[in-house]
Coordinates of C-alpha atoms and ligand atoms in Angstrom, one line a residue:
X1 CA -173.1 -169.5 114.7
X2 CA -175.3 -166.4 115.8
X3 CA -178.8 -166.3 114.5
X4 CA -181.0 -163.3 114.6
X5 CA -184.6 -164.5 114.9
X6 CA -187.3 -162.0 113.8
X7 CA -191.0 -162.1 114.2
X8 CA -192.4 -159.1 112.4
X9 CA -196.0 -158.0 113.0
X10 CA -197.8 -155.1 111.4
X11 CA -196.9 -152.6 114.2
X12 CA -194.5 -154.7 116.3
X13 CA -191.4 -156.8 115.9
X14 CA -190.0 -159.4 118.3
X15 CA -186.4 -160.4 118.1
X16 CA -183.8 -162.7 119.7
X17 CA -180.1 -163.2 119.0
X18 CA -179.3 -166.8 119.7
X19 CA -175.9 -168.6 119.7
X20 CA -176.9 -171.8 117.9
X21 CA -174.0 -173.8 119.3
X22 CA -174.9 -173.2 123.0
X23 CA -178.5 -172.3 122.2
X24 CA -178.1 -169.4 124.6
X25 CA -180.1 -166.2 124.0
X26 CA -177.5 -163.4 123.8
X27 CA -180.1 -160.6 123.6
X28 CA -183.8 -160.2 123.0
X29 CA -186.6 -157.7 122.9
X30 CA -189.2 -156.0 120.8
X31 CA -190.1 -152.9 118.9
X32 CA -193.6 -151.7 119.6
X33 CA -195.9 -149.0 118.1
X34 CA -194.1 -149.0 114.7
X35 CA -195.7 -146.4 112.4
X36 CA -197.3 -144.7 115.5
X37 CA -194.4 -143.4 117.6
X38 CA -192.0 -146.2 118.5
X39 CA -190.5 -148.0 121.5
X40 CA -187.5 -150.3 121.6
X41 CA -187.2 -152.9 124.4
X42 CA -183.7 -154.4 124.5
X43 CA -182.3 -156.9 127.0
X44 CA -178.8 -158.3 126.9
X45 CA -178.5 -161.7 128.7
X46 CA -177.8 -161.1 132.4
X47 CA -178.7 -157.4 132.3
X48 CA -181.9 -155.4 133.0
X49 CA -184.3 -154.5 130.2
X50 CA -183.7 -151.1 128.6
X51 CA -186.7 -149.3 127.2
X52 CA -186.1 -146.4 124.7
X53 CA -188.8 -144.3 123.1
X54 CA -187.6 -143.7 119.5
X55 CA -189.3 -142.7 116.3
X56 CA -190.1 -145.7 114.1
X57 CA -192.1 -144.4 111.2
X58 CA -191.5 -147.8 109.4
X59 CA -190.0 -151.2 110.1
X60 CA -186.8 -150.1 108.6
X61 CA -186.1 -147.7 111.5
X62 CA -187.2 -150.3 113.9
X63 CA -184.8 -153.0 112.6
X64 CA -182.0 -150.4 112.4
X65 CA -182.6 -149.6 116.2
X66 CA -182.4 -153.3 117.0
X67 CA -179.1 -153.7 115.0
X68 CA -177.7 -150.6 116.7
X69 CA -178.6 -152.0 120.1
X70 CA -177.0 -155.3 119.4
X71 CA -173.7 -153.7 118.6
X72 CA -173.9 -150.8 121.2
X73 CA -170.5 -150.3 122.8
X74 CA -171.8 -150.6 126.4
X75 CA -174.7 -153.1 126.3
X76 CA -174.4 -154.7 122.9
X77 CA -174.3 -158.5 122.7
X78 CA -171.9 -158.5 119.8
X79 CA -169.1 -156.2 118.5
X80 CA -170.1 -156.0 114.9
X81 CA -172.9 -157.0 112.6
X82 CA -170.5 -159.4 110.9
X83 CA -171.1 -161.6 113.9
X84 CA -174.7 -162.2 112.8
X85 CA -174.3 -165.3 110.6
X86 CA -177.9 -165.9 109.6
X87 CA -181.5 -164.5 110.1
X88 CA -184.5 -166.6 110.7
X89 CA -188.0 -165.1 110.1
X90 CA -191.3 -166.3 111.3
X91 CA -193.7 -166.3 108.4
X92 CA -197.3 -166.9 109.2
X93 CA -198.8 -168.5 106.1
X94 CA -197.0 -170.7 103.7
X95 CA -200.3 -172.1 102.1
X96 CA -199.8 -175.4 100.4
X97 CA -196.5 -174.2 98.9
X98 CA -194.4 -174.7 102.0
X99 CA -194.3 -177.9 104.0
X100 CA -191.0 -177.0 105.5
X101 CA -188.8 -174.0 106.3
X102 CA -187.1 -172.5 103.2
X103 CA -184.1 -170.3 102.4
X104 CA -185.2 -166.9 101.3
X105 CA -184.7 -166.2 97.6
X106 CA -186.6 -164.1 95.1
X107 CA -188.6 -167.1 94.0
X108 CA -189.4 -168.0 97.6
X109 CA -190.6 -164.4 98.3
X110 CA -192.8 -164.6 95.2
X111 CA -194.3 -167.8 96.5
X112 CA -195.0 -166.3 99.9
X113 CA -196.7 -163.3 98.2
X114 CA -199.0 -165.8 96.5
X115 CA -200.1 -166.8 100.0
X116 CA -200.8 -163.2 101.2
X117 CA -204.5 -163.5 100.5
X118 CA -204.7 -166.2 103.1
X119 CA -203.1 -164.0 105.8
X120 CA -203.6 -160.4 104.7
X121 CA -202.6 -158.9 108.0
X122 CA -199.6 -161.1 108.8
X123 CA -197.7 -162.2 105.6
X124 CA -197.1 -158.6 104.2
X125 CA -195.6 -157.6 107.6
X126 CA -193.4 -160.7 107.6
X127 CA -192.2 -159.8 104.1
X128 CA -191.4 -156.3 105.1
X129 CA -189.1 -157.7 107.8
X130 CA -187.4 -159.9 105.2
X131 CA -187.0 -156.9 102.8
X132 CA -185.6 -154.6 105.4
X133 CA -183.1 -157.2 106.6
X134 CA -181.9 -157.8 103.0
X135 CA -181.4 -154.1 102.7
X136 CA -179.6 -153.5 106.0
X137 CA -177.6 -156.8 106.1
X138 CA -176.9 -157.7 102.5
X139 CA -175.3 -161.1 102.0
X140 CA -176.5 -162.5 105.3
X141 CA -178.5 -165.7 104.6
X142 CA -182.1 -165.6 105.6
X143 CA -184.6 -168.4 106.2
X144 CA -188.5 -168.3 106.5
X145 CA -190.1 -170.6 109.1
X146 CA -193.8 -171.0 108.5
X147 CA -196.5 -171.3 111.1
X148 CA -198.5 -173.6 108.8
X149 CA -195.7 -175.9 107.5
X150 CA -195.8 -178.6 110.2
X151 CA -199.5 -179.1 109.5
X152 CA -199.0 -179.8 105.8
X153 CA -198.9 -183.6 106.6
X154 CA -202.6 -183.6 107.5
X155 CA -204.7 -185.9 105.2
X156 CA -207.4 -184.5 103.0
X157 CA -210.1 -185.9 105.4
X158 CA -208.7 -183.6 108.1
X159 CA -208.1 -180.5 106.0
X160 CA -211.1 -180.3 103.7
X161 CA -214.3 -178.5 104.8
X162 CA -217.8 -179.5 103.9
X163 CA -218.0 -176.7 101.2
X164 CA -218.3 -176.8 97.4
X165 CA -215.1 -178.4 96.3
X166 CA -214.4 -175.6 93.8
X167 CA -213.6 -173.3 96.8
X168 CA -210.7 -175.5 97.6
X169 CA -209.7 -176.0 94.0
X170 CA -210.0 -172.3 93.0
X171 CA -209.1 -170.5 96.3
X172 CA -207.4 -173.2 98.4
X173 CA -210.0 -172.8 101.1
X174 CA -209.0 -175.6 103.6
X175 CA -207.7 -176.2 107.1
X176 CA -204.1 -175.0 107.4
X177 CA -203.5 -174.8 111.1
X178 CA -201.2 -172.4 112.9
X179 CA -198.6 -172.4 115.8
X180 CA -196.9 -175.2 113.7
X181 CA -193.5 -174.2 114.9
X182 CA -194.6 -174.7 118.5
X183 CA -196.5 -178.0 117.8
X184 CA -193.5 -179.4 116.0
X185 CA -191.0 -178.3 118.7
X186 CA -193.1 -179.5 121.6
X187 CA -194.2 -182.8 120.1
X188 CA -190.6 -183.7 119.2
X189 CA -189.4 -182.7 122.7
X190 CA -192.2 -184.7 124.2
X191 CA -191.1 -187.9 122.4
X192 CA -187.5 -187.4 123.7
X193 CA -188.5 -186.3 127.2
X194 CA -191.0 -189.1 127.8
X195 CA -188.9 -191.8 126.1
X196 CA -191.4 -192.6 123.4
X197 CA -190.6 -194.3 120.1
X198 CA -190.9 -191.5 117.5
X199 CA -192.0 -193.9 114.8
X200 CA -194.7 -195.4 116.9
X201 CA -196.0 -192.5 119.0
X202 CA -199.3 -190.7 119.4
X203 CA -199.0 -187.3 121.0
X204 CA -201.6 -184.6 121.5
X205 CA -200.2 -181.1 122.0
X206 CA -202.4 -178.4 123.7
X207 CA -200.9 -175.0 122.9
X208 CA -202.9 -172.7 125.2
X209 CA -201.9 -169.0 125.1
X210 CA -203.7 -165.9 124.0
X211 CA -204.3 -167.9 120.8
X212 CA -204.8 -171.6 121.4
X213 CA -204.7 -174.6 119.2
X214 CA -204.5 -178.4 119.7
X215 CA -202.8 -180.9 117.4
X216 CA -202.7 -184.6 117.0
X217 CA -199.2 -185.8 116.1
X218 CA -198.8 -189.5 115.0
X219 CA -195.3 -190.9 114.5
X220 CA -193.9 -187.3 114.5
X221 CA -196.3 -186.1 111.8
X222 CA -199.3 -183.8 112.3
X223 CA -202.6 -185.6 111.4
X224 CA -205.1 -182.9 112.6
X225 CA -205.2 -179.5 114.3
X226 CA -207.9 -177.2 115.6
X227 CA -207.1 -173.9 113.8
X228 CA -208.3 -173.7 110.2
X229 CA -208.1 -171.4 107.2
X230 CA -207.4 -168.8 109.8
X231 CA -206.5 -168.8 113.5
X232 CA -210.2 -168.2 114.4
X233 CA -211.2 -171.8 114.4
X234 CA -211.0 -174.2 117.3
X235 CA -211.2 -173.7 121.1
X236 CA -212.3 -170.5 122.8
X237 CA -209.3 -168.1 123.0
X238 CA -208.4 -164.9 124.7
X239 CA -210.5 -162.7 122.4
X240 CA -211.4 -165.2 119.5
X241 CA -214.6 -167.2 119.6
X242 CA -213.2 -170.5 118.3
X243 CA -215.9 -172.7 116.7
X244 CA -219.4 -171.4 116.4
X245 CA -222.4 -172.2 114.2
X246 CA -221.6 -170.2 111.0
X247 CA -225.2 -169.1 110.8
X248 CA -224.5 -166.9 113.8
X249 CA -222.6 -164.5 111.5
X250 CA -225.8 -163.6 109.6
X251 CA -228.0 -163.6 112.7
X252 CA -225.7 -161.2 114.6
X253 CA -225.1 -159.0 111.5
X254 CA -228.9 -158.5 111.3
X255 CA -229.5 -157.9 115.0
X256 CA -226.5 -155.6 115.5
X257 CA -226.7 -154.0 112.1
X258 CA -223.1 -155.0 111.3
X259 CA -221.4 -155.8 107.9
X260 CA -219.2 -158.9 107.5
X261 CA -216.1 -157.0 108.6
X262 CA -218.0 -155.8 111.7
X263 CA -219.0 -159.4 112.7
X264 CA -215.5 -160.7 112.0
X265 CA -214.1 -158.0 114.3
X266 CA -216.4 -159.2 117.0
X267 CA -215.4 -162.9 116.5
X268 CA -211.7 -162.1 116.4
X269 CA -211.3 -159.3 119.0
X270 CA -214.4 -159.2 121.2
X271 CA -215.3 -162.8 121.8
X272 CA -213.6 -165.7 123.6
X273 CA -212.7 -165.4 127.3
X274 CA -213.0 -161.6 127.1
X275 CA -216.4 -161.5 125.4
X276 CA -217.8 -164.3 127.5
X277 CA -216.6 -163.1 130.9
X278 CA -216.8 -159.3 130.3
X279 CA -213.7 -159.3 132.5
X280 CA -210.8 -159.6 130.1
X281 CA -208.8 -162.0 127.9
X282 CA -206.1 -162.7 130.4
X283 CA -206.4 -166.0 132.3
X284 CA -205.1 -164.4 135.5
X285 CA -208.0 -162.0 135.4
X286 CA -210.5 -164.7 134.6
X287 CA -209.3 -166.8 137.6
X288 CA -209.4 -163.8 139.9
X289 CA -213.0 -163.1 138.8
X290 CA -213.9 -166.7 139.4
X291 CA -212.5 -166.5 142.9
X292 CA -214.7 -163.4 143.4
X293 CA -217.8 -165.4 142.4
X294 CA -218.2 -164.1 138.9
X295 CA -220.5 -166.6 137.1
X296 CA -219.7 -165.4 133.5
X297 CA -216.0 -165.8 134.1
X298 CA -216.7 -169.3 135.5
X299 CA -218.7 -170.2 132.4
X300 CA -216.0 -168.9 130.1
X301 CA -213.4 -171.0 131.9
X302 CA -215.7 -174.1 131.9
X303 CA -216.4 -173.7 128.2
X304 CA -212.7 -173.6 127.5
X305 CA -211.8 -176.7 129.6
X306 CA -214.8 -178.6 128.1
X307 CA -213.8 -177.6 124.6
X308 CA -210.2 -178.7 125.0
X309 CA -211.4 -182.0 126.4
X310 CA -213.7 -182.6 123.4
X311 CA -210.9 -181.9 120.9
X312 CA -208.5 -184.2 122.8
X313 CA -211.2 -186.9 122.8
X314 CA -211.7 -186.4 119.0
X315 CA -207.9 -186.8 118.4
X316 CA -207.7 -189.9 120.5
X317 CA -210.3 -191.3 118.1
X318 CA -208.4 -189.9 115.1
X319 CA -205.2 -191.7 116.1
X320 CA -206.9 -194.7 117.7
X321 CA -205.2 -194.0 121.0
X322 CA -202.8 -191.6 122.7
X323 CA -199.5 -192.1 124.5
X324 CA -199.0 -188.5 125.8
X325 CA -201.0 -185.3 126.3
X326 CA -198.8 -182.3 126.5
X327 CA -199.6 -178.8 127.7
X328 CA -197.6 -175.7 126.5
X329 CA -197.7 -171.9 126.1
X330 CA -198.8 -169.2 128.6
X331 CA -201.8 -170.9 130.0
X332 CA -200.7 -174.5 129.4
X333 CA -197.4 -173.9 131.2
X334 CA -198.6 -171.8 134.1
X335 CA -202.1 -172.8 135.1
X336 CA -202.0 -176.2 136.9
X337 CA -205.7 -175.9 137.9
X338 CA -206.7 -175.7 134.2
X339 CA -204.6 -178.8 133.4
X340 CA -206.2 -180.7 136.2
X341 CA -209.7 -179.6 135.2
X342 CA -209.1 -180.6 131.6
X343 CA -207.7 -183.9 132.6
X344 CA -210.7 -184.6 134.8
X345 CA -212.5 -185.5 131.6
X346 CA -210.0 -188.2 130.8
X347 CA -210.8 -190.8 133.4
X348 CA -212.0 -193.1 130.6
X349 CA -208.5 -193.0 129.1
X350 CA -207.0 -194.1 132.5
X351 CA -205.4 -190.6 133.0
X352 CA -204.3 -189.9 136.6
X353 CA -202.9 -186.6 137.6
X354 CA -200.2 -186.3 140.3
X355 CA -201.4 -183.2 142.1
X356 CA -198.1 -182.5 143.7
X357 CA -196.2 -182.7 140.4
X358 CA -198.9 -180.6 138.8
X359 CA -198.5 -177.9 141.4
X360 CA -194.7 -177.8 141.1
X361 CA -193.5 -175.1 138.8
X362 CA -190.7 -176.5 136.7
X363 CA -189.5 -176.2 133.1
X364 CA -190.4 -179.7 131.8
X365 CA -192.4 -182.0 134.0
X366 CA -194.5 -185.2 133.9
X367 CA -197.7 -184.4 135.8
X368 CA -199.4 -187.8 135.5
X369 CA -198.8 -190.6 138.1
X370 CA -196.7 -193.6 137.3
X371 CA -199.9 -195.7 137.1
X372 CA -201.6 -193.3 134.6
X373 CA -202.3 -195.1 131.3
X374 CA -201.5 -192.0 129.3
X375 CA -198.5 -189.7 130.2
X376 CA -199.4 -186.1 130.7
X377 CA -196.6 -183.5 130.7
X378 CA -195.8 -179.8 130.6
X379 CA -193.2 -178.8 128.0
X380 CA -192.5 -175.1 127.6
X381 CA -192.6 -174.0 124.0
X382 CA -189.7 -172.1 122.4
X383 CA -190.6 -170.9 118.9
X384 CA -187.5 -168.7 118.6
X385 CA -185.2 -171.6 119.3
X386 CA -187.1 -173.7 116.8
X387 CA -186.7 -171.0 114.2
X388 CA -183.0 -170.7 115.1
X389 CA -182.5 -174.5 114.6
X390 CA -184.3 -174.6 111.3
X391 CA -182.3 -171.6 110.1
X392 CA -179.0 -173.3 111.0
X393 CA -180.0 -176.5 109.4
X394 CA -180.7 -174.7 106.1
X395 CA -177.8 -172.4 105.9
X396 CA -175.0 -174.5 107.2
Ligands
ADP1 P1 -199.4 -165.6 123.0 O1 -200.4 -166.4 122.3 O2 -199.6 -164.1 123.0 O3 -198.0 -166.0 122.7 P2 -198.9 -166.7 125.7 O4 -198.5 -168.1 125.3 O5 -197.8 -165.8 126.2 O6 -199.7 -166.0 124.5 O7 -200.0 -166.9 126.7 C1 -200.8 -165.8 127.2 C2 -201.8 -166.3 128.2 O8 -201.1 -167.0 129.2 C3 -202.6 -165.2 128.9 O9 -204.0 -165.7 128.9 C4 -202.1 -165.2 130.3 O10 -203.1 -164.9 131.2 C5 -201.6 -166.6 130.5 N1 -200.6 -166.7 131.5 C6 -199.3 -166.4 131.4 N2 -198.7 -166.6 132.6 C7 -199.7 -166.9 133.5 C8 -199.7 -167.2 134.9 N3 -198.6 -167.2 135.6 N4 -200.9 -167.6 135.5 C9 -202.0 -167.6 134.7 N5 -202.0 -167.3 133.4 C10 -200.9 -167.0 132.8

């Protein structure tokens, strides 16, 4: 079965066409600058990337360009759109309504719309992608895969905030957590790869990318995670602050003469590694600056490692132990030094890192020594494949 996986943002759209039987990616790419001018990046497996500037006033043109590229006579991955058997969409926020992926129907769309308040930038864009696909490929089954769904198993003590309870009851203000597709995929794979017993396992997943979140997964179910009502909570990220004293919002608003939207913009887009270092949000730039002796960059890096270590320690307490700590996403998969620096806080857990394994670049790898009391591993995330698998499971 061929599954088209779509991740629709407000001005961009990422896609992959996956053969679900072999799990091979047949073609992938993205549309950028939708509503501004428009650029299509398309890559058929085994061929070079093609970049085409083309006008994309709306997502409709963007998706049409993707479909045209997929069936292009020379470089198309399929001959006709009839070969697309199903479409899987990433949907950011499923609120409390969705604890699992769901087939897209009118009722399902209405339920997603009710969650739009919780993700006003993301959900409407995801819904546009669904709408346009229904229009351009009528009859092809579609599935929504939610970033929040995996975390719906958290107990109330993990998801409630210390706020007046009517805010939860009236507005559903609570911790939801994000990157759920990744935490689910990586924690499941960790259990298999490390030979753990799924029904008796305690795994901590550190998803460290531009956005970062950590989750505690006990017996295959999420029991806590660092992101909250929105993806702003948790560890320091590329440009997001992560946890701060909420009173800082008022303090900075007064000092800098900003309104709430202005402060939120600072917390989401001008903070984190970028704001702390003044160098940039990219870990490669931070590491280069540290090598040049930049003290702000070093502090940003140290705050990140220390923050990750504190959350992991908290989750060891939450689960009364841990069998495996797993690193994933751009930073988690690529920056061995950071993995080592984070794990340097876990001597008390009996964690021992094998430097040679940690320096080896490989897809999936155990980086702890055989004597280590807790296994530490790198497992690359693959959200598109996870969306493809959920889609197939629901439409077959
Ligand atoms: P996103 O949250 O956008 O999906 P990614 O998971 O792709 O992000 O992670 C992006 C982060 O990973 C950036 O901070 C980038 O610097 C870092 N990263 C990716 N590759 C490397 C690498 N080879 N060395 C160091 N950092 C890397």
